[in-house]
Amino acid sequence: MKRTFDAIVVGAGPAGSSAALTMVKAGLSVALLERGNFPGEKNMFGGVLHRLTALEEYFPNFWEQAPWERHIVKKNLSFITPGSSFTVSFDNEAADTPPYNGYTIFRPKFDNWLAQEAVKAGATLLTRSTVDDVIRENGKIVGVTLLRDGAELRAPVVIAADGVLSFTAKKAGLRQAKFSTAQQGVCIKALIDMPKEVIDDRFGLVREQGASSEIVGNSSGIRGGTFIYTNYDSLSLGMVLELGSLEKTDQTPYGLLNNLMDQPQIAKLLRGGKLLEYSAHLVPKGGYSMIPELVGDGIMVAGDAAAFCIITGLNLEGINLASQSGVLAGKAAIEAHQQQDFSKQGLAHYRKSLEESFVLKDMKMYRRTPQMLHNDRIFSQYPELVCGVMDEIYRIDGKPKETMTKLLLRKVKETVGLKNLLADVYGGWRAL
Amino acid sequence: MKINLDEIFDYTSFNVDRDPHIKLDEQICKSCDQRSCVNCCPAACYSWDEENLKITFVHDGCLECGTCYVICGKDAFTRWRYPRGGFGVSYRMT
């Protein structure tokens, strides 16, 4: 086996494969390392694949090339309590024509497809290859060792795209040694078998249209959210739970998900479904302040490894940021080869191009959002408030009606409190 | 429909390695009064034995999510790494 390359990419997820693809297209020899039996084997997400503008140069007709389940035309946002739900639904014709804005996908299929595209373009994909450590010479990273047999792979530049815990970035001294529990959420997901026609009818869809639902509430007060995504003939139901909030309770992630599946409005959507697969993974939810050092001597960090993830409650972005950062890291590596300078200064262009792209611009814009979402009221009292108000507006019980103002004020006082509401509106405005 | 983790091997696939990829220092776990790993692990790999004051970790059904790595406040791991190449959880769809 060849042991020396122009670049090594650790992790064949969306960030790593995007980086590898970019570099091999420019003629570099690239080793793309994957610890699973195939790329995507270890990967799950609680999200939608957003449009990957970074890859449109390589896949001009992405929607005809990539394996996806449904394209998203309908976005639902719900507040739920144990017995009621209030939903805002946005169904958009403009999202029904290519280039589609977002897709539901299966990661083992999609990630494998993208990695194989890099292979077709010339990348050397090494599966079953867990990285053990980085190789350092004169303070510079010059390669990695593999856990399998201690094999050494060498390259003047390494891209760490090995996911949320990035041990490669840790061993290179680029990420904090210990994460705080407030910075990480655990995503758990149940894949539920359901015939296509049933999904179409229940969610109001035709053809390959898909819906994504974000749901707040009924999580026993734990900071987190629920999602339901329609695949072609299955549903993805899951939750993202902040670890710092979960650890303060004696609740279990699967207990909370089971509880949710019994919530009457959710249960109606799931009726008749059968569990196909259960999965879990951490989500870097700490935002801008969680971003590690992105560049070191001979190394760059991309994707989840760099904490590139945006969670606002309305938008959940990750793969689009991962692929964009992968492409930019790949371009910085190409430039470093041209200049034959792989030092931190030589690779500094990576950080600069991220700052000029939507990746760091958006991460920066939403820097206050993680703090805003550290507000326990959002996850229990606001859903109670919204559903409580709706209940009284619609209820006919022979009693005279209150004015809307009186009703709202009374409900606010019963749930969040007026002062908190004003503070939260201000905080929410600043954060979003 | 219910997620019953006793039946996890019926719906999620694994190539179980003989050598666990996570190992604990029992003495540290014994002195821990948090034990967040027990309720936070989404695959219920950790259990607390009140009689023998012992945490047991079973790696067979580990989803490699990383929760325990972050949640453990005692740094009780003598080893925390991903399984050797080719071993561990193997998602088919998800």
Short mmCIF file of C-alpha atoms in Angstrom, two decimals:
data_model
loop_
_atom_site.label_atom_id
_atom_site.label_comp_id
_atom_site.label_asym_id
_atom_site.label_seq_id
_atom_site.Cartn_x
_atom_site.Cartn_y
_atom_site.Cartn_z
CA MET A 1 0.00 0.00 0.00
CA LYS A 2 1.17 3.49 -0.84
CA ARG A 3 2.02 5.32 2.37
CA THR A 4 2.78 8.84 1.21
CA PHE A 5 0.24 11.26 -0.19
CA ASP A 6 -0.07 14.95 -0.99
CA ALA A 7 -2.86 15.17 1.59
CA ILE A 8 -4.60 12.98 4.17
CA VAL A 9 -8.26 13.50 5.02
CA VAL A 10 -9.42 11.93 8.27
CA GLY A 11 -13.10 11.04 8.00
CA ALA A 12 -15.12 10.31 4.86
CA GLY A 13 -18.22 12.25 5.87
CA PRO A 14 -19.52 15.29 3.99
CA ALA A 15 -16.63 17.55 5.06
CA GLY A 16 -13.91 15.00 4.33
CA SER A 17 -15.26 13.82 0.99
CA SER A 18 -15.82 17.43 -0.14
CA ALA A 19 -12.20 18.21 0.75
CA ALA A 20 -10.90 15.07 -0.97
CA LEU A 21 -12.94 15.75 -4.11
CA THR A 22 -11.64 19.32 -4.32
CA MET A 23 -8.02 18.25 -3.98
CA VAL A 24 -8.06 15.30 -6.40
CA LYS A 25 -9.76 17.47 -9.04
CA ALA A 26 -6.67 19.70 -8.80
CA GLY A 27 -4.36 16.73 -9.27
CA LEU A 28 -3.27 16.07 -5.67
CA SER A 29 -2.93 12.51 -4.39
CA VAL A 30 -5.31 12.12 -1.46
CA ALA A 31 -5.85 9.42 1.17
CA LEU A 32 -9.43 9.53 2.46
CA LEU A 33 -9.66 7.62 5.75
CA GLU A 34 -12.86 6.08 7.08
CA ARG A 35 -13.16 4.03 10.26
CA GLY A 36 -16.31 2.21 9.13
CA ASN A 37 -16.56 -0.64 6.64
CA PHE A 38 -17.88 1.98 4.22
CA PRO A 39 -18.34 5.75 4.41
CA GLY A 40 -21.57 6.64 6.20
CA GLU A 41 -21.73 3.38 8.15
CA LYS A 42 -21.23 5.28 11.44
CA ASN A 43 -23.20 8.35 10.53
CA MET A 44 -26.65 9.54 11.47
CA PHE A 45 -28.13 12.99 11.77
CA GLY A 46 -31.25 14.68 12.94
CA GLY A 47 -31.55 16.91 10.01
CA VAL A 48 -32.22 17.78 6.47
CA LEU A 49 -29.56 17.89 3.79
CA HIS A 50 -29.65 21.50 2.70
CA ARG A 51 -28.63 22.61 -0.74
CA LEU A 52 -24.88 22.10 -1.04
CA THR A 53 -23.81 25.19 -2.96
CA ALA A 54 -20.16 24.28 -2.34
CA LEU A 55 -20.48 21.17 -4.49
CA GLU A 56 -22.52 22.60 -7.37
CA GLU A 57 -19.36 23.10 -9.39
CA TYR A 58 -18.82 19.31 -9.28
CA PHE A 59 -22.47 18.27 -9.42
CA PRO A 60 -24.39 20.78 -11.55
CA ASN A 61 -27.44 18.49 -11.51
CA PHE A 62 -27.01 17.37 -7.93
CA TRP A 63 -30.68 16.35 -7.64
CA GLU A 64 -30.25 13.88 -10.50
CA GLN A 65 -26.95 12.53 -9.21
CA ALA A 66 -27.13 12.21 -5.41
CA PRO A 67 -29.21 9.56 -3.64
CA TRP A 68 -31.96 11.30 -1.70
CA GLU A 69 -35.36 10.38 -0.32
CA ARG A 70 -37.63 13.41 -0.75
CA HIS A 71 -37.10 17.11 -1.41
CA ILE A 72 -38.48 19.41 1.27
CA VAL A 73 -41.39 21.66 0.26
CA LYS A 74 -43.14 21.88 3.59
CA LYS A 75 -41.74 23.16 6.88
CA ASN A 76 -43.75 22.75 10.06
CA LEU A 77 -43.03 24.32 13.42
CA SER A 78 -45.05 23.01 16.34
CA PHE A 79 -45.42 23.74 20.03
CA ILE A 80 -46.75 20.78 21.91
CA THR A 81 -47.95 19.95 25.41
CA PRO A 82 -48.85 16.48 26.68
CA GLY A 83 -52.31 16.83 25.14
CA SER A 84 -52.27 19.51 22.44
CA SER A 85 -50.23 20.97 19.63
CA PHE A 86 -50.06 24.27 17.79
CA THR A 87 -48.47 24.19 14.34
CA VAL A 88 -47.35 26.78 11.84
CA SER A 89 -46.92 25.24 8.43
CA PHE A 90 -45.17 26.75 5.41
CA ASP A 91 -45.83 24.92 2.15
CA ASN A 92 -43.82 26.45 -0.66
CA GLU A 93 -44.17 25.85 -4.42
CA ALA A 94 -40.85 27.62 -4.98
CA ALA A 95 -39.16 24.74 -3.14
CA ASP A 96 -40.75 22.21 -5.51
CA THR A 97 -38.41 22.81 -8.46
CA PRO A 98 -34.66 22.19 -8.76
CA PRO A 99 -32.25 23.23 -7.47
CA TYR A 100 -34.07 22.01 -4.38
CA ASN A 101 -33.53 23.78 -1.11
CA GLY A 102 -33.28 20.64 1.00
CA TYR A 103 -33.63 16.87 1.00
CA THR A 104 -34.17 14.01 3.36
CA ILE A 105 -31.40 11.44 2.96
CA PHE A 106 -29.99 8.28 4.50
CA ARG A 107 -26.43 8.95 5.61
CA PRO A 108 -25.03 5.47 4.91
CA LYS A 109 -26.20 5.93 1.30
CA PHE A 110 -25.44 9.61 0.79
CA ASP A 111 -22.04 9.71 2.50
CA ASN A 112 -20.97 6.61 0.61
CA TRP A 113 -22.07 8.13 -2.71
CA LEU A 114 -20.09 11.34 -2.07
CA ALA A 115 -16.98 9.42 -1.02
CA GLN A 116 -17.24 7.18 -4.08
CA GLU A 117 -17.42 10.30 -6.26
CA ALA A 118 -14.11 11.36 -4.71
CA VAL A 119 -12.75 7.88 -5.45
CA LYS A 120 -13.90 8.12 -9.08
CA ALA A 121 -12.02 11.40 -9.33
CA GLY A 122 -8.86 9.72 -8.02
CA ALA A 123 -8.93 9.67 -4.20
CA THR A 124 -7.61 6.63 -2.34
CA LEU A 125 -10.34 5.59 0.08
CA LEU A 126 -9.07 3.54 3.00
CA THR A 127 -11.96 2.05 4.96
CA ARG A 128 -11.74 0.27 8.34
CA SER A 129 -9.05 2.80 9.20
CA THR A 130 -9.41 4.39 12.64
CA VAL A 131 -6.75 7.02 13.21
CA ASP A 132 -4.77 6.47 16.39
CA ASP A 133 -2.50 9.50 16.50
CA VAL A 134 -0.90 12.25 14.48
CA ILE A 135 2.76 12.08 13.44
CA ARG A 136 4.77 15.14 14.36
CA GLU A 137 8.14 16.17 13.03
CA ASN A 138 9.82 19.43 14.06
CA GLY A 139 6.51 20.56 15.54
CA LYS A 140 4.64 20.03 12.29
CA ILE A 141 1.95 17.43 11.61
CA VAL A 142 3.24 15.21 8.81
CA GLY A 143 0.85 12.27 8.90
CA VAL A 144 -1.23 9.89 11.01
CA THR A 145 -0.95 6.40 12.46
CA LEU A 146 -3.76 3.87 12.21
CA LEU A 147 -5.20 1.83 15.06
CA ARG A 148 -5.46 -1.31 12.91
CA ASP A 149 -1.78 -2.21 12.72
CA GLY A 150 0.07 0.95 13.65
CA ALA A 151 0.52 1.71 9.95
CA GLU A 152 1.91 5.16 9.19
CA LEU A 153 0.48 7.37 6.48
CA ARG A 154 2.35 10.52 5.58
CA ALA A 155 1.42 13.78 3.90
CA PRO A 156 2.52 17.40 4.31
CA VAL A 157 -1.05 18.36 5.11
CA VAL A 158 -3.79 16.62 7.13
CA ILE A 159 -7.45 17.65 7.17
CA ALA A 160 -9.25 16.61 10.35
CA ALA A 161 -12.85 15.91 9.34
CA ASP A 162 -13.37 13.19 11.91
CA GLY A 163 -16.56 14.47 13.44
CA VAL A 164 -17.81 16.09 16.60
CA LEU A 165 -15.24 14.62 19.02
CA SER A 166 -12.33 15.02 16.56
CA PHE A 167 -9.54 13.15 18.28
CA THR A 168 -7.30 14.19 15.41
CA ALA A 169 -7.79 17.88 16.27
CA LYS A 170 -7.35 17.02 19.94
CA LYS A 171 -4.08 15.16 19.36
CA ALA A 172 -2.86 18.04 17.22
CA GLY A 173 -3.59 20.34 20.18
CA LEU A 174 -6.23 22.33 18.31
CA ARG A 175 -9.38 21.58 20.28
CA GLN A 176 -10.20 21.96 23.95
CA ALA A 177 -9.33 18.87 25.97
CA LYS A 178 -12.75 18.69 27.59
CA PHE A 179 -16.14 19.74 26.23
CA SER A 180 -18.73 21.24 28.53
CA THR A 181 -22.06 19.45 28.65
CA ALA A 182 -23.79 22.67 27.58
CA GLN A 183 -21.87 22.58 24.29
CA GLN A 184 -23.12 19.18 23.20
CA GLY A 185 -26.49 17.70 22.48
CA VAL A 186 -27.30 14.08 21.90
CA CYS A 187 -29.47 13.31 18.90
CA ILE A 188 -31.46 10.08 19.03
CA LYS A 189 -33.51 8.86 16.15
CA ALA A 190 -36.03 6.17 15.32
CA LEU A 191 -36.45 5.25 11.69
CA ILE A 192 -40.06 4.19 11.20
CA ASP A 193 -41.34 2.11 8.30
CA MET A 194 -44.44 3.53 6.60
CA PRO A 195 -45.88 3.13 3.09
CA LYS A 196 -45.29 6.08 0.75
CA GLU A 197 -49.02 6.67 0.17
CA VAL A 198 -49.69 6.83 3.91
CA ILE A 199 -46.94 9.43 4.35
CA ASP A 200 -48.27 11.45 1.39
CA ASP A 201 -51.78 11.48 2.86
CA ARG A 202 -50.79 12.22 6.45
CA PHE A 203 -48.41 15.04 5.61
CA GLY A 204 -50.23 16.43 2.56
CA LEU A 205 -47.56 15.60 -0.01
CA VAL A 206 -47.44 14.35 -3.59
CA ARG A 207 -44.75 12.80 -5.81
CA GLU A 208 -41.38 13.04 -4.04
CA GLN A 209 -42.29 16.07 -1.97
CA GLY A 210 -41.17 15.95 1.63
CA ALA A 211 -41.98 17.65 4.92
CA SER A 212 -39.81 18.55 7.86
CA SER A 213 -41.32 19.22 11.26
CA GLU A 214 -39.57 20.87 14.17
CA ILE A 215 -41.39 20.42 17.45
CA VAL A 216 -40.85 22.19 20.78
CA GLY A 217 -42.30 20.96 24.06
CA ASN A 218 -43.26 17.76 25.86
CA SER A 219 -39.61 17.04 26.68
CA SER A 220 -40.08 17.02 30.47
CA GLY A 221 -38.63 20.52 30.56
CA ILE A 222 -35.31 19.35 29.11
CA ARG A 223 -33.72 21.74 26.64
CA GLY A 224 -34.11 20.18 23.28
CA GLY A 225 -36.35 19.67 20.32
CA THR A 226 -38.09 16.99 18.37
CA PHE A 227 -38.07 16.43 14.62
CA ILE A 228 -40.07 14.40 12.14
CA TYR A 229 -38.77 14.10 8.59
CA THR A 230 -40.44 12.24 5.77
CA ASN A 231 -38.24 9.84 3.85
CA TYR A 232 -39.61 8.15 0.70
CA ASP A 233 -41.32 5.32 2.58
CA SER A 234 -40.25 5.87 6.16
CA LEU A 235 -40.27 8.58 8.82
CA SER A 236 -37.35 9.82 10.87
CA LEU A 237 -38.50 10.73 14.36
CA GLY A 238 -35.98 11.97 16.85
CA MET A 239 -34.90 14.42 19.49
CA VAL A 240 -31.87 16.57 20.13
CA LEU A 241 -31.30 16.93 23.89
CA GLU A 242 -28.78 19.21 25.51
CA LEU A 243 -26.48 17.10 27.69
CA GLY A 244 -26.14 19.79 30.34
CA SER A 245 -29.90 19.79 30.78
CA LEU A 246 -30.37 16.02 30.48
CA GLU A 247 -27.72 15.22 33.10
CA LYS A 248 -29.61 17.21 35.73
CA THR A 249 -32.57 14.82 35.48
CA ASP A 250 -33.04 11.09 35.80
CA GLN A 251 -34.71 10.92 32.39
CA THR A 252 -33.28 8.76 29.65
CA PRO A 253 -33.15 9.80 25.97
CA TYR A 254 -35.15 6.77 24.84
CA GLY A 255 -37.65 7.26 27.68
CA LEU A 256 -38.27 10.80 26.44
CA LEU A 257 -38.65 9.58 22.86
CA ASN A 258 -41.06 6.83 23.95
CA ASN A 259 -43.03 9.41 25.89
CA LEU A 260 -43.19 11.56 22.78
CA MET A 261 -44.39 8.71 20.59
CA ASP A 262 -47.35 8.40 22.97
CA GLN A 263 -48.23 12.11 22.76
CA PRO A 264 -51.64 11.98 21.01
CA GLN A 265 -50.92 14.33 18.06
CA ILE A 266 -47.57 12.64 17.36
CA ALA A 267 -49.04 9.16 17.86
CA LYS A 268 -51.57 9.87 15.10
CA LEU A 269 -48.77 10.61 12.65
CA LEU A 270 -46.88 7.44 13.59
CA ARG A 271 -49.85 5.07 13.72
CA GLY A 272 -49.16 1.71 12.08
CA GLY A 273 -45.43 2.46 11.73
CA LYS A 274 -42.79 -0.10 12.55
CA LEU A 275 -39.36 0.61 14.04
CA LEU A 276 -36.62 -0.10 11.48
CA GLU A 277 -33.47 1.31 13.06
CA TYR A 278 -32.40 3.21 16.16
CA SER A 279 -29.39 5.52 16.13
CA ALA A 280 -27.69 8.23 18.19
CA HIS A 281 -24.92 10.78 17.89
CA LEU A 282 -23.62 13.94 19.51
CA VAL A 283 -24.35 17.31 17.92
CA PRO A 284 -21.93 20.22 18.44
CA LYS A 285 -24.42 22.83 19.57
CA GLY A 286 -22.10 25.29 21.27
CA GLY A 287 -21.92 27.62 18.28
CA TYR A 288 -19.27 30.19 17.51
CA SER A 289 -17.55 30.10 20.90
CA MET A 290 -17.01 26.34 20.56
CA ILE A 291 -14.97 26.57 17.34
CA PRO A 292 -11.46 25.15 17.88
CA GLU A 293 -8.22 26.43 16.38
CA LEU A 294 -8.92 25.81 12.69
CA VAL A 295 -5.34 25.71 11.46
CA GLY A 296 -2.05 24.38 12.79
CA ASP A 297 1.28 23.50 11.22
CA GLY A 298 0.33 20.91 8.60
CA ILE A 299 -3.29 20.56 9.69
CA MET A 300 -6.76 22.06 9.18
CA VAL A 301 -10.08 21.21 10.87
CA ALA A 302 -13.42 21.01 9.01
CA GLY A 303 -17.06 20.06 9.52
CA ASP A 304 -18.42 18.90 12.89
CA ALA A 305 -14.80 18.59 14.06
CA ALA A 306 -14.70 22.39 13.79
CA ALA A 307 -18.15 22.65 15.48
CA PHE A 308 -19.66 24.07 12.30
CA CYS A 309 -23.29 23.60 13.19
CA ILE A 310 -26.15 26.08 13.46
CA ILE A 311 -29.12 25.32 15.66
CA THR A 312 -31.67 28.10 15.95
CA GLY A 313 -34.83 26.11 16.44
CA LEU A 314 -35.99 27.18 12.98
CA ASN A 315 -32.89 26.13 11.08
CA LEU A 316 -30.69 23.14 11.77
CA GLU A 317 -27.64 23.34 9.55
CA GLY A 318 -24.57 21.15 9.51
CA ILE A 319 -23.84 19.27 6.31
CA ASN A 320 -23.92 22.40 4.16
CA LEU A 321 -21.38 24.01 6.50
CA ALA A 322 -19.34 20.80 6.54
CA SER A 323 -19.13 20.52 2.76
CA GLN A 324 -18.34 24.22 2.32
CA SER A 325 -15.58 24.04 4.94
CA GLY A 326 -14.24 20.85 3.32
CA VAL A 327 -14.03 22.52 -0.08
CA LEU A 328 -12.28 25.56 1.40
CA ALA A 329 -9.81 23.39 3.34
CA GLY A 330 -9.13 21.50 0.11
CA LYS A 331 -8.48 24.74 -1.75
CA ALA A 332 -6.13 25.94 1.00
CA ALA A 333 -4.23 22.65 0.72
CA ILE A 334 -3.93 23.10 -3.06
CA GLU A 335 -2.55 26.58 -2.54
CA ALA A 336 -0.14 25.33 0.11
CA HIS A 337 1.18 22.79 -2.40
CA GLN A 338 1.68 25.54 -4.98
CA GLN A 339 3.62 27.62 -2.47
CA GLN A 340 5.22 24.56 -0.83
CA ASP A 341 4.36 26.11 2.51
CA PHE A 342 2.39 23.88 4.88
CA SER A 343 3.02 25.90 8.03
CA LYS A 344 0.23 27.54 10.00
CA GLN A 345 0.87 30.73 8.01
CA GLY A 346 0.85 28.84 4.75
CA LEU A 347 -2.58 27.37 5.57
CA ALA A 348 -3.98 30.55 7.14
CA HIS A 349 -5.90 31.20 3.95
CA TYR A 350 -8.37 28.53 5.09
CA ARG A 351 -9.51 30.59 8.07
CA LYS A 352 -9.71 33.71 5.93
CA SER A 353 -11.82 32.07 3.23
CA LEU A 354 -14.16 30.66 5.89
CA GLU A 355 -14.59 34.15 7.29
CA GLU A 356 -15.50 35.41 3.83
CA SER A 357 -17.98 32.56 3.28
CA PHE A 358 -21.38 31.95 4.84
CA VAL A 359 -19.79 29.42 7.21
CA LEU A 360 -18.19 31.80 9.68
CA LYS A 361 -20.46 34.72 8.74
CA ASP A 362 -23.53 32.70 9.80
CA MET A 363 -21.81 31.12 12.81
CA LYS A 364 -20.92 34.63 13.95
CA MET A 365 -24.37 36.05 13.30
CA TYR A 366 -25.96 33.29 15.41
CA ARG A 367 -23.32 33.47 18.15
CA ARG A 368 -25.92 34.50 20.74
CA THR A 369 -28.41 31.79 19.86
CA PRO A 370 -26.92 28.96 21.99
CA GLN A 371 -27.17 31.26 25.01
CA MET A 372 -30.77 32.16 24.16
CA LEU A 373 -31.63 28.47 23.92
CA HIS A 374 -30.24 27.97 27.44
CA ASN A 375 -33.58 29.27 28.55
CA ASP A 376 -35.69 26.54 30.11
CA ARG A 377 -38.91 28.51 29.59
CA ILE A 378 -38.77 27.86 25.84
CA PHE A 379 -39.07 24.13 26.29
CA SER A 380 -42.04 23.92 28.64
CA GLN A 381 -43.70 27.21 29.56
CA TYR A 382 -43.97 28.70 26.07
CA PRO A 383 -45.54 25.60 24.53
CA GLU A 384 -47.99 25.62 27.48
CA LEU A 385 -48.68 29.32 26.90
CA VAL A 386 -49.31 28.99 23.17
CA CYS A 387 -51.49 25.90 23.45
CA GLY A 388 -53.28 27.29 26.50
CA VAL A 389 -54.21 30.50 24.68
CA MET A 390 -55.45 28.58 21.64
CA ASP A 391 -57.49 26.28 23.87
CA GLU A 392 -59.32 29.23 25.46
CA ILE A 393 -59.81 31.09 22.17
CA TYR A 394 -61.60 28.12 20.62
CA ARG A 395 -63.34 26.79 23.71
CA ILE A 396 -67.13 27.20 23.96
CA ASP A 397 -68.25 26.45 27.48
CA GLY A 398 -71.16 28.75 28.18
CA LYS A 399 -69.01 31.32 29.98
CA PRO A 400 -68.66 34.90 28.71
CA LYS A 401 -65.45 35.55 26.72
CA GLU A 402 -62.56 37.67 27.93
CA THR A 403 -61.02 40.29 25.67
CA MET A 404 -57.96 39.01 23.84
CA THR A 405 -55.69 41.35 25.82
CA LYS A 406 -57.02 40.13 29.15
CA LEU A 407 -56.76 36.52 28.07
CA LEU A 408 -53.17 36.93 26.87
CA LEU A 409 -52.07 38.80 29.99
CA ARG A 410 -53.66 36.24 32.28
CA LYS A 411 -52.09 33.33 30.39
CA VAL A 412 -48.67 34.99 30.36
CA LYS A 413 -48.88 35.53 34.12
CA GLU A 414 -49.93 31.90 34.64
CA THR A 415 -47.01 30.53 32.63
CA VAL A 416 -43.87 32.55 31.89
CA GLY A 417 -44.55 35.82 33.68
CA LEU A 418 -44.68 39.23 31.99
CA LYS A 419 -41.14 40.27 32.89
CA ASN A 420 -39.69 37.05 31.57
CA LEU A 421 -41.71 37.35 28.38
CA LEU A 422 -40.36 40.83 27.64
CA ALA A 423 -36.81 39.73 28.42
CA ASP A 424 -37.18 36.66 26.22
CA VAL A 425 -38.63 38.62 23.30
CA TYR A 426 -35.66 41.00 23.50
CA GLY A 427 -33.18 38.11 23.85
CA GLY A 428 -34.78 36.21 21.00
CA TRP A 429 -34.72 39.25 18.76
CA ARG A 430 -31.00 39.75 19.39
CA ALA A 431 -30.17 36.08 18.94
CA LEU A 432 -32.05 35.46 15.72
CA MET B 1 -44.53 1.62 19.08
CA LYS B 2 -41.82 1.72 21.70
CA ILE B 3 -38.05 1.69 21.75
CA ASN B 4 -37.05 -1.27 23.87
CA LEU B 5 -33.29 -1.39 24.20
CA ASP B 6 -33.37 -5.04 25.20
CA GLU B 7 -34.21 -5.64 21.56
CA ILE B 8 -31.70 -3.19 20.06
CA PHE B 9 -29.91 -5.97 18.16
CA ASP B 10 -33.16 -6.64 16.28
CA TYR B 11 -33.05 -3.27 14.57
CA THR B 12 -29.56 -1.84 14.74
CA SER B 13 -26.59 -3.88 13.45
CA PHE B 14 -23.21 -4.26 15.13
CA ASN B 15 -19.89 -5.98 14.41
CA VAL B 16 -18.86 -6.51 18.00
CA ASP B 17 -15.13 -6.42 18.76
CA ARG B 18 -13.80 -8.66 21.56
CA ASP B 19 -11.73 -5.81 22.94
CA PRO B 20 -13.91 -2.99 24.34
CA HIS B 21 -13.16 0.47 22.93
CA ILE B 22 -14.13 2.10 26.24
CA LYS B 23 -12.69 1.09 29.59
CA LEU B 24 -13.43 2.48 33.04
CA ASP B 25 -11.43 2.92 36.21
CA GLU B 26 -13.71 1.16 38.68
CA GLN B 27 -12.26 2.98 41.66
CA ILE B 28 -13.15 6.37 40.17
CA CYS B 29 -16.67 5.19 39.29
CA LYS B 30 -17.14 3.85 42.81
CA SER B 31 -16.51 7.32 44.24
CA CYS B 32 -18.84 9.04 41.75
CA ASP B 33 -22.18 10.24 43.02
CA GLN B 34 -23.35 11.70 39.67
CA ARG B 35 -23.43 8.65 37.41
CA SER B 36 -24.98 10.66 34.59
CA CYS B 37 -23.68 8.01 32.19
CA VAL B 38 -26.37 5.62 33.41
CA ASN B 39 -29.36 7.73 32.38
CA CYS B 40 -27.78 9.77 29.55
CA CYS B 41 -26.38 6.92 27.42
CA PRO B 42 -28.96 6.52 24.63
CA ALA B 43 -28.17 2.83 24.34
CA ALA B 44 -28.30 2.06 28.09
CA CYS B 45 -24.76 0.64 27.99
CA TYR B 46 -24.05 1.73 31.57
CA SER B 47 -25.68 0.26 34.63
CA TRP B 48 -25.13 0.82 38.34
CA ASP B 49 -25.02 -2.09 40.70
CA GLU B 50 -26.07 -0.69 44.09
CA GLU B 51 -25.13 -3.88 45.93
CA ASN B 52 -21.52 -4.00 44.79
CA LEU B 53 -21.16 -0.24 44.17
CA LYS B 54 -20.06 -0.89 40.64
CA ILE B 55 -20.67 0.67 37.23
CA THR B 56 -20.85 -1.85 34.43
CA PHE B 57 -20.31 -0.83 30.84
CA VAL B 58 -21.28 -3.24 28.09
CA HIS B 59 -19.80 -2.20 24.75
CA ASP B 60 -21.80 -4.58 22.53
CA GLY B 61 -24.68 -2.21 21.80
CA CYS B 62 -22.69 1.03 21.91
CA LEU B 63 -23.85 3.49 19.24
CA GLU B 64 -20.52 5.40 19.43
CA CYS B 65 -22.44 8.62 19.96
CA GLY B 66 -19.92 10.20 22.35
CA THR B 67 -22.35 11.10 25.14
CA CYS B 68 -20.41 9.34 27.93
CA TYR B 69 -17.16 10.96 26.83
CA VAL B 70 -18.68 14.40 27.38
CA ILE B 71 -20.96 13.66 30.32
CA CYS B 72 -18.42 11.97 32.63
CA GLY B 73 -17.32 14.58 35.13
CA LYS B 74 -14.66 12.34 36.68
CA ASP B 75 -12.54 11.43 33.64
CA ALA B 76 -13.08 7.83 34.64
CA PHE B 77 -11.98 6.42 31.29
CA THR B 78 -8.73 4.54 31.10
CA ARG B 79 -9.60 4.20 27.42
CA TRP B 80 -12.09 6.08 25.28
CA ARG B 81 -11.64 5.64 21.61
CA TYR B 82 -13.66 4.58 18.62
CA PRO B 83 -13.64 0.85 17.83
CA ARG B 84 -10.94 -0.55 15.59
CA GLY B 85 -11.63 -0.13 11.91
CA GLY B 86 -14.58 -2.22 10.73
CA PHE B 87 -15.98 -2.90 14.22
CA GLY B 88 -18.84 -1.39 16.15
CA VAL B 89 -22.20 -0.03 15.09
CA SER B 90 -23.18 -0.45 11.45
CA TYR B 91 -26.10 1.71 10.32
CA ARG B 92 -27.95 0.50 7.24
CA MET B 93 -30.28 3.44 6.56
CA THR B 94 -31.01 5.96 9.25
#
